[in-house]
mmCIF file of C-alpha atoms in Angstrom:
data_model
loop_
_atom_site.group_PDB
_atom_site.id
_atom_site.type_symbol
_atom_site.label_atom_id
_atom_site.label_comp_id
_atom_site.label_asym_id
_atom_site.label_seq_id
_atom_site.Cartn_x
_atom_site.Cartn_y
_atom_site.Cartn_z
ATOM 1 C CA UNK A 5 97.210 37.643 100.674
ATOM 2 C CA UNK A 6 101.004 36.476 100.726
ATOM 3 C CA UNK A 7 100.684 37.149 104.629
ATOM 4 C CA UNK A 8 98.140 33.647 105.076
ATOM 5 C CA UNK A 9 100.456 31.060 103.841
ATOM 6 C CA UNK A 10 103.288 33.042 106.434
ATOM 7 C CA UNK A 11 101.297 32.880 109.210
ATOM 8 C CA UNK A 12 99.941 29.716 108.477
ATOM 9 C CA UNK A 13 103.818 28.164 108.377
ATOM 10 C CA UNK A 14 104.005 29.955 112.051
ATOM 11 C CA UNK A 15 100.868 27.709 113.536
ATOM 12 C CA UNK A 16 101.243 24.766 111.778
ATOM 13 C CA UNK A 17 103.467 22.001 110.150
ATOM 14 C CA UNK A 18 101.128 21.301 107.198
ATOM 15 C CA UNK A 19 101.835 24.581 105.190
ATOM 16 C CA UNK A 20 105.263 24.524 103.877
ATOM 17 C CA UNK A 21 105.953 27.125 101.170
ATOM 18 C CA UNK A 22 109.241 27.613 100.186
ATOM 19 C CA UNK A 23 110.316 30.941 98.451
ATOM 20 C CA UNK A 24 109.505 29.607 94.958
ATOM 21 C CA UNK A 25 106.325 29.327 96.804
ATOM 22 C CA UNK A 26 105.791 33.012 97.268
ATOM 23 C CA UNK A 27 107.584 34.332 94.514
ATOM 24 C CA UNK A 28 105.014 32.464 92.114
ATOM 25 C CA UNK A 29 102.280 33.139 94.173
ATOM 26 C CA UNK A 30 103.014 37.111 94.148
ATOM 27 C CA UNK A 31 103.784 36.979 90.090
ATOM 28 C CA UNK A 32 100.328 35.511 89.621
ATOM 29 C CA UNK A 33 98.508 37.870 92.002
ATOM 30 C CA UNK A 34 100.543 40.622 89.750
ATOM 31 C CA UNK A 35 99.818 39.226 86.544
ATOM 32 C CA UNK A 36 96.114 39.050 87.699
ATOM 33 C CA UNK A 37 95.707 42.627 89.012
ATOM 34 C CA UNK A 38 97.902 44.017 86.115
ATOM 35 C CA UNK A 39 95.446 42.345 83.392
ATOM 36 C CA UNK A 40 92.181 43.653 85.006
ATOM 37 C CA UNK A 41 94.020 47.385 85.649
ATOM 38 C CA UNK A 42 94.735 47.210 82.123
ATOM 39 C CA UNK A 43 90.693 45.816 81.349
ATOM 40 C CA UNK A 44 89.273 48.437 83.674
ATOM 41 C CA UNK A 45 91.833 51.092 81.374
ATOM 42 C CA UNK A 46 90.694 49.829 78.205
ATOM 43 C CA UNK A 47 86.540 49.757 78.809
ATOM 44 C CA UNK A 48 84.203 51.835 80.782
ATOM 45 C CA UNK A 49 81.605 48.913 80.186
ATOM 46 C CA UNK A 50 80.955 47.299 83.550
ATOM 47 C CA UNK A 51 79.700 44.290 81.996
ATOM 48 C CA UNK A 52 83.002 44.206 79.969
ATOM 49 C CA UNK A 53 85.110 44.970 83.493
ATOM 50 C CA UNK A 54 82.977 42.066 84.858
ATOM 51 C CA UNK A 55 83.767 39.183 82.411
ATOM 52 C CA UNK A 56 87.024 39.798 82.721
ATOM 53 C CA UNK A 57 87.377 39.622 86.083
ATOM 54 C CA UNK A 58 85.103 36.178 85.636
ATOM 55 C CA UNK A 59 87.817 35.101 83.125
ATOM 56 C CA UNK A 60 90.648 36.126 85.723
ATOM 57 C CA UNK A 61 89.102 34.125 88.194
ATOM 58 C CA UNK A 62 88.666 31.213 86.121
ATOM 59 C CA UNK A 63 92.095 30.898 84.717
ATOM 60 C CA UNK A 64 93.912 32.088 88.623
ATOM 61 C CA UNK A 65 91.949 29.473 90.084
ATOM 62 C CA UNK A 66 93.004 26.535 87.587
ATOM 63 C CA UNK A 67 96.605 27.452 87.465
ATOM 64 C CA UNK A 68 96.433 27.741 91.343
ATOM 65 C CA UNK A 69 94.389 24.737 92.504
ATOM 66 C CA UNK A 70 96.954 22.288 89.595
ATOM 67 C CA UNK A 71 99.392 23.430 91.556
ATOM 68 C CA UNK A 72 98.296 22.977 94.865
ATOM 69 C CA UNK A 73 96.449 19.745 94.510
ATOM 70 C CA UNK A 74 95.540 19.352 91.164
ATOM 71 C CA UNK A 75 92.015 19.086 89.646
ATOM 72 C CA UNK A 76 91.824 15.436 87.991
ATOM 73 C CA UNK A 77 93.915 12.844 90.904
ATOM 74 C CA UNK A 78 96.779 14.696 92.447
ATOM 75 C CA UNK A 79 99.018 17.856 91.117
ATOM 76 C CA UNK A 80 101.593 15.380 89.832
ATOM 77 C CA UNK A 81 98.744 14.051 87.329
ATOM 78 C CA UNK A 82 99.926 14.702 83.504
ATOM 79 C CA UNK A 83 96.181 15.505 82.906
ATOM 80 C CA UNK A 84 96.025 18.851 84.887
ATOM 81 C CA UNK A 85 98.193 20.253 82.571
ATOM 82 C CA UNK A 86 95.450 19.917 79.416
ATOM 83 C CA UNK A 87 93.396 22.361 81.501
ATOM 84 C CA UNK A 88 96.293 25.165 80.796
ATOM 85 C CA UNK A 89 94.568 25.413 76.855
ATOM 86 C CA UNK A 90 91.690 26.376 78.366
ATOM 87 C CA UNK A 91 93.067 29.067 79.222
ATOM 88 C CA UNK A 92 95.182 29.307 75.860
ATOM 89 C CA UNK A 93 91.699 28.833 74.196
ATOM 90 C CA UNK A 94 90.152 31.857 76.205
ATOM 91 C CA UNK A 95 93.880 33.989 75.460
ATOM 92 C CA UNK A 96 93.979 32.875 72.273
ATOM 93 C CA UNK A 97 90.078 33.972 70.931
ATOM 94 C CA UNK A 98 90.542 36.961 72.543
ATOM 95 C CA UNK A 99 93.359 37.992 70.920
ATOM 96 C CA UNK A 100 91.781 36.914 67.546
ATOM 97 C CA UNK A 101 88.780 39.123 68.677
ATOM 98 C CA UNK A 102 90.944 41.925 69.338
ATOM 99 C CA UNK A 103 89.468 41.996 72.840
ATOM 100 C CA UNK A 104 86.302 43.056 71.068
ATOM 101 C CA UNK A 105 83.041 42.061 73.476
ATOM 102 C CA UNK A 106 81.123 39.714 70.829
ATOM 103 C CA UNK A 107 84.503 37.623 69.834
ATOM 104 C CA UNK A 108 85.358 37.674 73.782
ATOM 105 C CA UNK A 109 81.732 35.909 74.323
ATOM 106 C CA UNK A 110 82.525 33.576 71.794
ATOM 107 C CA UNK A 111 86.021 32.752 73.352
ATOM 108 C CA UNK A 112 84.785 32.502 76.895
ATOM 109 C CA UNK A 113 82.570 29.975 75.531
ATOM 110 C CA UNK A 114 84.846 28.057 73.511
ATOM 111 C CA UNK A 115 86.844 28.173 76.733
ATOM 112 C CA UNK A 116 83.555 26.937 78.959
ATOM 113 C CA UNK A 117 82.974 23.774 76.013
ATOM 114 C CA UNK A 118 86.954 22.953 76.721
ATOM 115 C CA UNK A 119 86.761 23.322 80.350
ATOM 116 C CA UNK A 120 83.529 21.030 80.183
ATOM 117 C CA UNK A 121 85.052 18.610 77.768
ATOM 118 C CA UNK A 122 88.556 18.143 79.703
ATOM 119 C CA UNK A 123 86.508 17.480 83.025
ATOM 120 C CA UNK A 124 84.164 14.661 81.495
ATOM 121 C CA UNK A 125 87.051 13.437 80.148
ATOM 122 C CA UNK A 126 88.664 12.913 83.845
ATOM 123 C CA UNK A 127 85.964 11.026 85.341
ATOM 124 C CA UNK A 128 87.492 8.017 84.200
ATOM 125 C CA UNK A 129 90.146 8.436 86.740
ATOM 126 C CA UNK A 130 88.961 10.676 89.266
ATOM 127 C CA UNK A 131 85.205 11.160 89.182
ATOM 128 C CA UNK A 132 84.859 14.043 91.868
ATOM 129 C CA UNK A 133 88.064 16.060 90.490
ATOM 130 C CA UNK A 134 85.847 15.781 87.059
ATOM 131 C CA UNK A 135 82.764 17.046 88.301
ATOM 132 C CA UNK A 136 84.229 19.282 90.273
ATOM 133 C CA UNK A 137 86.479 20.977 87.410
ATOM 134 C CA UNK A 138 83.465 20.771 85.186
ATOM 135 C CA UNK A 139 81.884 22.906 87.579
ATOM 136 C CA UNK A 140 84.550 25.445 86.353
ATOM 137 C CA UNK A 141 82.773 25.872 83.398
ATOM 138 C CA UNK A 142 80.518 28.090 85.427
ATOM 139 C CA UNK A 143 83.263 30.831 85.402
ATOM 140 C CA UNK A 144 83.625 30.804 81.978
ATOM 141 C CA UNK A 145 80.242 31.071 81.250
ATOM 142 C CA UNK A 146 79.583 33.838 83.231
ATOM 143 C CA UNK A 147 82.247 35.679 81.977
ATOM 144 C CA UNK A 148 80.563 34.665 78.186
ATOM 145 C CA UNK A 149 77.467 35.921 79.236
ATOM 146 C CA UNK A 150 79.254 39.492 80.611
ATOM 147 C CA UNK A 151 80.436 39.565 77.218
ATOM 148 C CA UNK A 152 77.388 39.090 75.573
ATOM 149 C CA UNK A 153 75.728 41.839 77.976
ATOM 150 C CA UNK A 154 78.973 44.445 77.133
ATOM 151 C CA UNK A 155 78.018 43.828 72.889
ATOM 152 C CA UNK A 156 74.502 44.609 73.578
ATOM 153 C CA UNK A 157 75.196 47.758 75.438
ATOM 154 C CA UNK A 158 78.099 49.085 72.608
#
């Protein structure tokens, strides 16, 4: 995946990663695929497997689209940065639920009522970065609803 943004710089002027660039990109591609090795290690529920890889996705794609561009204006916006505690919101309930599938529904959820609440909240500057990061929600929800599917089968 580190191979598209150098090829990329080979074809055109318009990507422009430095080494910073890649060095943050690989740590988050390693902290991503560490904390789902260490999911798929802990739970032989697929349903569990799957809402964590929803929750992954959620919280890899925020951190990586602020940086890029930013969700709400541009990346420079001091308002991107109140979607990072949605994903301490999501960390934070799980750890209180000691990664136990009911308290991980109800953090994914909590996580899905920030996510929504931060995006309506942007409108008022930037209406399509506020639907659009509302939309996000989605994510979180599904991984909720993995959750809720893992309980049922325990």
């Amino acid at each position: 995946m580190l191979l598209t943004p150098l090829l990329a710089m080979q074809i055109t002027r318009e990507v422009n990663w430095t080494v910073g660039d890649f060095m943050v990109a690989g740590m988050m591609f390693g902290l991503a695929g560490l904390t789902f090795e260490l999911a798929v290690r802990a739970s032989r529920n697929m349903w569990y497997r799957g809402g964590v890889a929803a929750a992954l996705a959620a919280s890899f794609l925020t951190v990586w689209i602020n940086g890029a561009v930013g969700m709400i204006g541009d990346e420079g916006n001091p308002y991107n940065l109140l979607f990072f505690a949605v994903i301490a919101v999501a960390l934070t309930g799980s750890i209180l639920a000691r990664f136990k599938t009911a308290g991980m529904a109800l953090a994914m959820l909590a996580s899905a009522v920030a996510q929504i609440a931060i995006g309506v909240g942007g409108m008022a500057s930037d209406v399509r970065g506020g639907i659009l990061s509302t939309l996000f929600a989605g994510l979180w929800l599904l991984s909720a609803a993995m959750f809720r599917n893992a309980a049922g089968e325990a």
